[in-house]
Short mmCIF file of C-alpha atoms and ligand atoms in Angstrom, two decimals:
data_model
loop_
_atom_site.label_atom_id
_atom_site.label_comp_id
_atom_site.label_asym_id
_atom_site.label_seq_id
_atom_site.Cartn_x
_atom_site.Cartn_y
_atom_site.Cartn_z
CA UNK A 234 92.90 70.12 111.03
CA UNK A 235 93.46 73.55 109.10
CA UNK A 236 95.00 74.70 111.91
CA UNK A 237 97.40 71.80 112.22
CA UNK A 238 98.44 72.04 108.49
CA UNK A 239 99.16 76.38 109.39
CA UNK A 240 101.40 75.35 111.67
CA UNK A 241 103.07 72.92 109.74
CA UNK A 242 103.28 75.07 106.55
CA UNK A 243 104.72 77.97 108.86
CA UNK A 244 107.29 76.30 110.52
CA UNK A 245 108.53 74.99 107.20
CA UNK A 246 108.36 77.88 105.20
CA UNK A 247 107.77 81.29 107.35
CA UNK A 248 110.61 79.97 109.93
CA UNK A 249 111.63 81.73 112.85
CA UNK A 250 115.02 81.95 111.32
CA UNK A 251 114.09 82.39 107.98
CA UNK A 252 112.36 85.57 108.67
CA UNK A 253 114.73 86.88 111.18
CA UNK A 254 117.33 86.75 107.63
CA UNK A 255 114.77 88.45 105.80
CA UNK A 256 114.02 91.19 108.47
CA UNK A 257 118.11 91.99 108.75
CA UNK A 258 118.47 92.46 105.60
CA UNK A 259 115.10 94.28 104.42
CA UNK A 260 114.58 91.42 101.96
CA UNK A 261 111.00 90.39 100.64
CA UNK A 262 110.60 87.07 101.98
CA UNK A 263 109.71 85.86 98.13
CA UNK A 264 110.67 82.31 98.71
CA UNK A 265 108.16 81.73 101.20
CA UNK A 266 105.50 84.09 99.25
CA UNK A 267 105.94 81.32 96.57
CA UNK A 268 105.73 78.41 99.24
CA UNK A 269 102.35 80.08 99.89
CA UNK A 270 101.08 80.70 96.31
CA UNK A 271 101.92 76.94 95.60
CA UNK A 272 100.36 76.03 99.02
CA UNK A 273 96.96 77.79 97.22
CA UNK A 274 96.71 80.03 100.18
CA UNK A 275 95.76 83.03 97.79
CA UNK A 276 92.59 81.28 96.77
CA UNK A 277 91.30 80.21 100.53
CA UNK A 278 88.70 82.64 100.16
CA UNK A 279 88.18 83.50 96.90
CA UNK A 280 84.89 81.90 95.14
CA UNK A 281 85.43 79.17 93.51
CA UNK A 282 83.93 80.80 90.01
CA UNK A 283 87.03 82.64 90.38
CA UNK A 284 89.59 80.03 90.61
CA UNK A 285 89.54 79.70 94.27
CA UNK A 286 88.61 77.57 97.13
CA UNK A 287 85.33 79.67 98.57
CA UNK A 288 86.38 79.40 102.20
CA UNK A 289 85.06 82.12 104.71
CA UNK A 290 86.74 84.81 106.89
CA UNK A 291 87.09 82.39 109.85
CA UNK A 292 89.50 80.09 107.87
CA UNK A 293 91.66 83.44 106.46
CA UNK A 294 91.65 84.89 110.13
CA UNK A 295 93.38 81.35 111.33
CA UNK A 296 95.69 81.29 108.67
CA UNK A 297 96.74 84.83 109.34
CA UNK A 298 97.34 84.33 113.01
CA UNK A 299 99.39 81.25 112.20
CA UNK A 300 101.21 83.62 109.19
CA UNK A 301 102.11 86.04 111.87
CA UNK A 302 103.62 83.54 114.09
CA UNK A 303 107.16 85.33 113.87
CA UNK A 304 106.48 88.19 111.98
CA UNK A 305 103.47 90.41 111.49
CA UNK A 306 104.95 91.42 108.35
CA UNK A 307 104.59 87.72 107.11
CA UNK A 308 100.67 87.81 107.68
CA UNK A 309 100.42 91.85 105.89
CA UNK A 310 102.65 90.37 102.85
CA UNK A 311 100.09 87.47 102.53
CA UNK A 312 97.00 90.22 103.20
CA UNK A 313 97.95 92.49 100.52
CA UNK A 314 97.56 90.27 97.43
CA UNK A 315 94.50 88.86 99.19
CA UNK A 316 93.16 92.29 99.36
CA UNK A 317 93.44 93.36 95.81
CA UNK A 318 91.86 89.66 94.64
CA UNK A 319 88.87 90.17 97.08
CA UNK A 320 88.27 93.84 95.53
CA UNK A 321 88.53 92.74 91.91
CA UNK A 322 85.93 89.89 92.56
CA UNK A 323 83.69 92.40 94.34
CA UNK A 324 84.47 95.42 92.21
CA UNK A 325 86.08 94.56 88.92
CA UNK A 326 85.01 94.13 85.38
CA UNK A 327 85.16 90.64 83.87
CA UNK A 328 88.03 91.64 81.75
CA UNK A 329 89.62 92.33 85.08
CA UNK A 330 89.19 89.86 86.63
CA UNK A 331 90.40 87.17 84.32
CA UNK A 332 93.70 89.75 83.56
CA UNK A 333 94.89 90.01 87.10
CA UNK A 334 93.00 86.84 89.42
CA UNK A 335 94.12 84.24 87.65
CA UNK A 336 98.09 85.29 87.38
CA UNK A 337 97.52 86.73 91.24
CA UNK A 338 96.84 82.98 92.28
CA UNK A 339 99.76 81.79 90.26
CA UNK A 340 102.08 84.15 92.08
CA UNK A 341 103.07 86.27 88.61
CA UNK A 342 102.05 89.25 90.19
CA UNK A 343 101.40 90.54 93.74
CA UNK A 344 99.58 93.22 94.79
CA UNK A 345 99.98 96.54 96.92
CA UNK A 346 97.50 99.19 98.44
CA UNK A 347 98.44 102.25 98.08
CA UNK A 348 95.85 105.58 99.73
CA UNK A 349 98.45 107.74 102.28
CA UNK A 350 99.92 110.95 100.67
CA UNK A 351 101.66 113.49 103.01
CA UNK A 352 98.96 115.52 103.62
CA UNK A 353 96.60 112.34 103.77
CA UNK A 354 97.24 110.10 106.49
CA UNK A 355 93.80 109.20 109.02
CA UNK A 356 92.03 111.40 106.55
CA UNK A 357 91.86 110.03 103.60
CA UNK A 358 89.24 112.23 102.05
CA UNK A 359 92.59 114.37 101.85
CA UNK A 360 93.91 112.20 98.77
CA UNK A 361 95.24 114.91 95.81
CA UNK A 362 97.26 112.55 93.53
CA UNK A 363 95.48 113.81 90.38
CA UNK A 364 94.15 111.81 87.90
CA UNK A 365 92.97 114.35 84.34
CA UNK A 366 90.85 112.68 82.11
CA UNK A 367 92.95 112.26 78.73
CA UNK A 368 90.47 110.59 76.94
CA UNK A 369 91.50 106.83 76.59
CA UNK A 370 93.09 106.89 79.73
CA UNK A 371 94.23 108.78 83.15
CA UNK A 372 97.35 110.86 83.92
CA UNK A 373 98.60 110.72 87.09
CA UNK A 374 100.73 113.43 89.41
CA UNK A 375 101.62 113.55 92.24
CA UNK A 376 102.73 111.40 95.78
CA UNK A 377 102.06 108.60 98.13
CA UNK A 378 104.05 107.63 101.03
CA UNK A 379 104.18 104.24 102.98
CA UNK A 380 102.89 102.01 100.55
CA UNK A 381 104.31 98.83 101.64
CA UNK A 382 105.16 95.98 99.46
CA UNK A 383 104.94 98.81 96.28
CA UNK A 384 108.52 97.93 95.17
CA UNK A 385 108.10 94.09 95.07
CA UNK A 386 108.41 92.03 91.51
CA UNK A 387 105.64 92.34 89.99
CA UNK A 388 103.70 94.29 91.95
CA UNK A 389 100.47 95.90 91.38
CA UNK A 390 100.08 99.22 92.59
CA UNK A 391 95.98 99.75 93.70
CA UNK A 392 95.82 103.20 94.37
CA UNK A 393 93.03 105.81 95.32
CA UNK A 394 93.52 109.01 92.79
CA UNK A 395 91.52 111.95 92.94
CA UNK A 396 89.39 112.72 89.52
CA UNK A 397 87.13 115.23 90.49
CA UNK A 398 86.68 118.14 93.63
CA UNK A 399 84.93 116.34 96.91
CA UNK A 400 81.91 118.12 95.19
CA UNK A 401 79.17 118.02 98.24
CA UNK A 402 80.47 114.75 99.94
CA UNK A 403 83.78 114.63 101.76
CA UNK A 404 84.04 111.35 99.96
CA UNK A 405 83.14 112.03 96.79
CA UNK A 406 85.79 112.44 93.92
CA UNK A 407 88.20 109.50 94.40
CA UNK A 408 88.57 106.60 91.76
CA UNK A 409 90.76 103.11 92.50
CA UNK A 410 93.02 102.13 89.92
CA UNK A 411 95.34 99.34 89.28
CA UNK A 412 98.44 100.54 88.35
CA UNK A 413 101.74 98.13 87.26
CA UNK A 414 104.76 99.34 89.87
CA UNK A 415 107.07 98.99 86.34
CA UNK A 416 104.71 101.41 84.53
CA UNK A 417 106.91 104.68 83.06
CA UNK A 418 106.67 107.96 85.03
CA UNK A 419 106.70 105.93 88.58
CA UNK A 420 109.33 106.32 90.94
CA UNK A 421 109.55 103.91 93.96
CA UNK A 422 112.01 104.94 97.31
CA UNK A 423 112.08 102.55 99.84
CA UNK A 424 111.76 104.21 103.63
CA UNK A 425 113.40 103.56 106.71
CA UNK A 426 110.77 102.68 108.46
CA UNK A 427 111.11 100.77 112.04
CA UNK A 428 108.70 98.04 111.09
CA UNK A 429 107.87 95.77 108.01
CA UNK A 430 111.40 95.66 107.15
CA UNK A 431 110.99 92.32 105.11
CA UNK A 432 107.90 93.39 102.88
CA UNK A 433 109.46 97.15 102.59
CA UNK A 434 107.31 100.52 102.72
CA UNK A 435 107.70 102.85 99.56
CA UNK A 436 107.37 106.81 98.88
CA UNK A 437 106.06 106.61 95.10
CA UNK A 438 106.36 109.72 92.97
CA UNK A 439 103.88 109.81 90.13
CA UNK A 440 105.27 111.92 86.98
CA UNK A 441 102.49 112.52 84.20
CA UNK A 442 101.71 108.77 84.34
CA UNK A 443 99.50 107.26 82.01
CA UNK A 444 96.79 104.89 83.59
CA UNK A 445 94.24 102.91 80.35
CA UNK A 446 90.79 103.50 81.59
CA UNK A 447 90.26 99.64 81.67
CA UNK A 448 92.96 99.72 84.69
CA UNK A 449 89.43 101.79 86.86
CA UNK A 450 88.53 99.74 89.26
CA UNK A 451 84.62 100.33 90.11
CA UNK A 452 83.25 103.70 89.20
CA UNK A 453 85.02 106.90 88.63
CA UNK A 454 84.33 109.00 91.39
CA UNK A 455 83.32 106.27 93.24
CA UNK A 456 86.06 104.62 95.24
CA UNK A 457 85.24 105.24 98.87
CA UNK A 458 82.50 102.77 98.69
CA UNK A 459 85.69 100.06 97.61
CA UNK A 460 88.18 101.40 100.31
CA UNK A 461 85.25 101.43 102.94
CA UNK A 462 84.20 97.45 101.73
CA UNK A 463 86.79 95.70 103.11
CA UNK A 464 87.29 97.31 106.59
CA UNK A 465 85.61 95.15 108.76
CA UNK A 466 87.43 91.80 107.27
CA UNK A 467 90.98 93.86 107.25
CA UNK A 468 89.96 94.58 110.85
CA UNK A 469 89.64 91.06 111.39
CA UNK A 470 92.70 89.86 109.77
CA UNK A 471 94.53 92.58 111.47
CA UNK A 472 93.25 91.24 115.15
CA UNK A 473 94.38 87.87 113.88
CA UNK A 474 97.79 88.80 113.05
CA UNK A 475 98.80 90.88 116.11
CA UNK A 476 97.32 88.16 117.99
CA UNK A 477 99.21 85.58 116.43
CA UNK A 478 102.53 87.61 116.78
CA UNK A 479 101.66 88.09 120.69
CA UNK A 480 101.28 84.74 121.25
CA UNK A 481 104.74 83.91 120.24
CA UNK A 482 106.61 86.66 122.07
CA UNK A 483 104.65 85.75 125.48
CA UNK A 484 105.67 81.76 124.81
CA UNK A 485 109.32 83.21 123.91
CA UNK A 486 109.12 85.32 127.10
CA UNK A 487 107.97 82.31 129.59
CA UNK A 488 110.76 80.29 127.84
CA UNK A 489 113.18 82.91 128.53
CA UNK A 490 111.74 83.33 132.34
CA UNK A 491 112.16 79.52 132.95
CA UNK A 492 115.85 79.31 132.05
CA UNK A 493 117.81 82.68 133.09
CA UNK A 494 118.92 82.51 136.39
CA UNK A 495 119.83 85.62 138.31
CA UNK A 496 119.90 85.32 142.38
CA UNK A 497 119.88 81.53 141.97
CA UNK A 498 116.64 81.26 140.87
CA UNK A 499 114.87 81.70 137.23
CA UNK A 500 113.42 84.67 137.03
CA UNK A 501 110.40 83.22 136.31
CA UNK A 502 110.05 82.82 139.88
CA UNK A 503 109.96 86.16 140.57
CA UNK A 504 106.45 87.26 141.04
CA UNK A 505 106.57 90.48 139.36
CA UNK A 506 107.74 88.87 136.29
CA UNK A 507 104.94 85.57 137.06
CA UNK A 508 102.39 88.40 137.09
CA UNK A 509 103.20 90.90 134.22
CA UNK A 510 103.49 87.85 131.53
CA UNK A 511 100.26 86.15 133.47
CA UNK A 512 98.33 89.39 132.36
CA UNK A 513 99.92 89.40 128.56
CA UNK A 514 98.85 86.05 128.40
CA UNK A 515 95.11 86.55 129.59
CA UNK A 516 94.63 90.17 127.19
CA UNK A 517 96.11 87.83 124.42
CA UNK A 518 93.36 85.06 125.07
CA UNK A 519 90.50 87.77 125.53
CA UNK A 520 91.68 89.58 121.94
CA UNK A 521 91.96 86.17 120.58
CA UNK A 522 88.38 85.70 121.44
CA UNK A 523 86.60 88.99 120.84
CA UNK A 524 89.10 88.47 116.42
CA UNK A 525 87.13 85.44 116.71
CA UNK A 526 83.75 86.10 117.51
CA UNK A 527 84.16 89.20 115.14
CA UNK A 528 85.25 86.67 112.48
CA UNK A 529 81.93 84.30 113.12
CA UNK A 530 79.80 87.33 112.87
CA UNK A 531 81.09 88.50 109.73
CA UNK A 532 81.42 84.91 108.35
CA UNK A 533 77.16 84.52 108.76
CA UNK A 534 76.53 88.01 107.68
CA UNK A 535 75.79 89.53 110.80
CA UNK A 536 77.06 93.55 110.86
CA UNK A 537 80.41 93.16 112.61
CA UNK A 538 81.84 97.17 112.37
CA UNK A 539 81.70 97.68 116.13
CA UNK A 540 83.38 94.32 117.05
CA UNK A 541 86.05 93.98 114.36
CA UNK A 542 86.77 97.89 115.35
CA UNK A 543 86.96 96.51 118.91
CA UNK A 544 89.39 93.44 117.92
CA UNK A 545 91.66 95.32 115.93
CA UNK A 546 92.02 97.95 119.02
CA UNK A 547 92.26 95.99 121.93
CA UNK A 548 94.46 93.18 119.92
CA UNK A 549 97.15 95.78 118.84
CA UNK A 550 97.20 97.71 122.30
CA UNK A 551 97.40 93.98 124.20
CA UNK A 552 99.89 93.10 121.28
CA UNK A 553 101.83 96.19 122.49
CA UNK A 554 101.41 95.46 125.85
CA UNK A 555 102.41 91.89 125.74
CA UNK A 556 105.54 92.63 123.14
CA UNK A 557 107.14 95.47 126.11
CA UNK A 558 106.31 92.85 128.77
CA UNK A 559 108.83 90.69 126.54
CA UNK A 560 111.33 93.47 126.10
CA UNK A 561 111.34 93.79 130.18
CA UNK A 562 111.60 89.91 130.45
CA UNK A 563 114.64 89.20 128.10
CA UNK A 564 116.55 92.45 129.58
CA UNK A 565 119.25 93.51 127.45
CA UNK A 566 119.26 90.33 125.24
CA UNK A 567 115.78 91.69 124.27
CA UNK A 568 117.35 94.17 121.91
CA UNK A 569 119.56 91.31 119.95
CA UNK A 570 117.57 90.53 116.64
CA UNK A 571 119.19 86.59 117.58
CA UNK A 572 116.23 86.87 120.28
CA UNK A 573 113.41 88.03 118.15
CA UNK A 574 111.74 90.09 120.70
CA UNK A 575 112.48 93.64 119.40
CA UNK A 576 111.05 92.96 115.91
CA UNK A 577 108.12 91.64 117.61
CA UNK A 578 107.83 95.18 119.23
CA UNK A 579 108.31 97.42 116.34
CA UNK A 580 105.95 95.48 114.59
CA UNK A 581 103.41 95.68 117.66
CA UNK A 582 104.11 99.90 117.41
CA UNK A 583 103.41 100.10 113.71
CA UNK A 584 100.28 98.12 114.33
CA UNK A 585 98.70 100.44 116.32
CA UNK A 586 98.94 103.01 113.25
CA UNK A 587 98.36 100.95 110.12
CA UNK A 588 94.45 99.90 109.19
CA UNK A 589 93.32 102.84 110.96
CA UNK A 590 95.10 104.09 114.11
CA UNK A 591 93.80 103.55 118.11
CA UNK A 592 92.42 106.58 118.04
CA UNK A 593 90.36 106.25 114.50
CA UNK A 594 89.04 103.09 116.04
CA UNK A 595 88.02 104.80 119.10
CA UNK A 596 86.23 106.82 117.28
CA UNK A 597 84.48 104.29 115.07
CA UNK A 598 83.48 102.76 117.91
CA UNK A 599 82.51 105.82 120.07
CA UNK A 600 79.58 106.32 117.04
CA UNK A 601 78.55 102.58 117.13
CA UNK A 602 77.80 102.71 121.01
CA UNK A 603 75.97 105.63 120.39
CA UNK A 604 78.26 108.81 121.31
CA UNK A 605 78.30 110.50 117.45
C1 FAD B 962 105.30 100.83 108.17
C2 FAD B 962 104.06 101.46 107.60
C3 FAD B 962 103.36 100.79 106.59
C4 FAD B 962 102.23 101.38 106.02
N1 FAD B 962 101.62 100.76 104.96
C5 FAD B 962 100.64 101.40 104.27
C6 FAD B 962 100.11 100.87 103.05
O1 FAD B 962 100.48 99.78 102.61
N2 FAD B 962 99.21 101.62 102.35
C7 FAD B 962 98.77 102.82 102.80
O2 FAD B 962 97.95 103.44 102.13
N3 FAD B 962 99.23 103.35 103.97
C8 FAD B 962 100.15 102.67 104.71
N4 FAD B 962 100.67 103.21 105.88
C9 FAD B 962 100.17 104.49 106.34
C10 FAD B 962 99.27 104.35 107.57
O3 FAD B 962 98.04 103.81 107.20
C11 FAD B 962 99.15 105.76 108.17
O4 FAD B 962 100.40 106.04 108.77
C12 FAD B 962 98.01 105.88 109.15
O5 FAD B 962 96.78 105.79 108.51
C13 FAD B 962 98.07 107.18 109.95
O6 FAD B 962 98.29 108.28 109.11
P1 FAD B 962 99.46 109.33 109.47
O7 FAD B 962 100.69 108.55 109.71
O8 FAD B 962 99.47 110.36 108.41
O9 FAD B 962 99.03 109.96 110.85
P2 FAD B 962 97.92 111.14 111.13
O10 FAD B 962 96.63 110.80 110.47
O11 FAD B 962 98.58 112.43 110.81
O12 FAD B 962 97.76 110.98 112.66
C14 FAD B 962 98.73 111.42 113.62
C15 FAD B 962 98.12 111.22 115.00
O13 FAD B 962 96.89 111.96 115.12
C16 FAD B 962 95.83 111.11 115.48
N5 FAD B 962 94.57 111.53 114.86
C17 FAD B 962 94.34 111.84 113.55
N6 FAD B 962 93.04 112.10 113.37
C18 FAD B 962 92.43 111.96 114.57
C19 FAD B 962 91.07 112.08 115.03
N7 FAD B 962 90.08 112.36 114.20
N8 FAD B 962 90.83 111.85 116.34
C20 FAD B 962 91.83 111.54 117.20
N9 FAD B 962 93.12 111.40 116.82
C21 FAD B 962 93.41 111.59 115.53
C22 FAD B 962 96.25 109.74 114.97
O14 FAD B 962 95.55 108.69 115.65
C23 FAD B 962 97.74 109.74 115.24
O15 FAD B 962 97.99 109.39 116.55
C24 FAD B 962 101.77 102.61 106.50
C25 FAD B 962 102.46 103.27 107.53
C26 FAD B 962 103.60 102.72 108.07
C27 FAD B 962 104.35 103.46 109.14
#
């Protein structure tokens, strides 16, 4: 039944052609953001002491593939905000919480995560924006680079800042703040980036940037322990997503194959073709499968690292897979936006870097199995 009303709110509101607009013209899709904040997506799984409806990660992960459906850019813009509620409600003060989670839910502000710096990208324990203690409050130099969604209305900025040396531990020394995109001394520049043209990816320059203390989120010093949190349920929405996106560009693709003729037969018939979108098809099913079971575990508490780290990988790389098959299959109408299948693919690249890249997870997963 959830699933039924996903597909009904996504084919009303995230359209096919609706999003294909958005992507042209590197628009945020705000129209259907607000279709979703008055759908009450944003509260699905936030507690219910908190405003929301206190569903678990299996619900979110379903909703996500289904907000993905033409666009893995539609499910990340959705993720974000999510992502900033779930670490207030974990993390934040009271004061906090009833500042930002109520007007969060109400779609009056958004929310954006902000870690990479140029000389911080898979290593985050890199991060040198600097935060000096001024007393009452932080100021802030520096840069970040692809922080997507930054330069939306509204938006708040969650970023990691360093306030002390790593001091012993590689980790130590960063603190999360929430910081207003609007707030003086910030400049935003959007980048060209290939993918997530419709939510936009920002370079933000920090210039002696004042941050109130009450905008910490956690402890100061403290914020790996928030960044690491949430990693096994963005894993999860991340396999989800790509999956969701896959699906569509394999149904487009067998569409496609059943109604272009060339040598008086649909290419469909052609066994080559059969066989490459036969095996996009069964890698889509099996990452499916393995979001899913990840979701489950982490839904009843079981320890889930290893097989969210495993979904995420093998969903992006079949995503990838499945999204080139789909390039071959449409030929040169594969590289017309009017057939979808080339934003599909730069999406499919870009997920293969964001959340932690292939290799990252390999490695995650290399120590869970046992090979340090
Ligand atoms: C469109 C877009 C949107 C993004 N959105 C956000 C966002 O909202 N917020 C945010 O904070 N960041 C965001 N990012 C940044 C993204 O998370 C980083 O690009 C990613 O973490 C990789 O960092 P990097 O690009 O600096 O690559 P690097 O870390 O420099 O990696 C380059 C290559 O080296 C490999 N490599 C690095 N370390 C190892 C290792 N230990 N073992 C094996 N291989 C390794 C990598 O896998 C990769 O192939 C976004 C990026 C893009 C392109």
């Amino acid at each position: 039944m959830f699933r039924d009303t996903v597909n009904r709110f996504v084919e009303e509101h995230c359209s096919r052609e609706y999003i294909r607009d958005m992507d042209i013209k590197r628009e945020y899709p705000y129209k259907a953001y607000q279709a979703m904040v008055e759908q009450g997506w944003f509260g699905l799984c936030v507690p219910e002491e908190h405003g929301g409806m206190g569903a678990d990660v299996i619900y979110r992960a379903i909703l996500q593939e289904g907000l993905a459906r033409y666009a893995f850019d539609m499910g990340a813009v959705y993720g974000l905000t999510c992502w900033g509620i779930d670490t207030l409600v974990r993390f934040g003060t009271q004061a906090q919480r009833e500042k930002y989670i109520p007007p969060a839910l109400a779609g009056e502000i958004r929310f954006s995560i902000s870690m990479t710096e140029p000389n911080a990208g898979s290593d985050l324990t890199r991060i040198a924006l600097k935060a000096v203690d001024k007393g009452d409050h932080f100021l802030l130099n520096g840069q970040k680079v692809f922080a997507t969604a930054a330069g939306s209305k509204n938006n708040v900025i969650v970023l990691a800042a360093r306030t002390g040396p790593p001091d012993g531990a590689r980790h130590s020394g960063l603190t999360m703040m929430l910081v207003p995109n609007d707030t003086p001394g910030i400049e935003l520049r959007k980048m060209p980036v290939l993918s997530r043209r419709m939510s936009g990816t920002y370079e933000c320059f920090y210039t002696d940037v004042k941050v109130p203390k009450e905008n910490v989120i956690g402890e100061v010093g403290k914020g790996w322990k928030i960044l690491g949190a949430f990693l096994v349920a963005e894993r999860i929405g991340g396999g989800a997503m790509y999956v969701g996106n896959a699906q569509t560009a394999i149904n487009d693709a067998v569409k496609y194959a059943r109604e272009r003729v060339q040598f008086d037969q649909p290419i469909g018939d052609f066994q080559s073709i059969k066989h490459a979108l036969v095996d996009a098809a069964t890698e889509i099913d099996a990452a499916r499968l393995m979001t899913y079971q990840a979701a489950w575990m982490d839904s009843r508490g079981i320890p889930a690292l290893k097989e969210a780290s495993m979904a995420k990988l093998y969903a992006s790389e079949a995503g990838m897979r499945a999204t080139s098959v789909g390039m071959q299959v449409l030929g040169g109408y594969a590289q017309l936006p009017e057939y979808d299948m080339e934003r599909y693919w730069r999406d499919a690249k870009q997920n293969m870097v964001s959340s932690g890249t292939s290799q990252i997870q390999r490695n995650i997963i290399a120590k869970a199995i046992g090979l340090g």
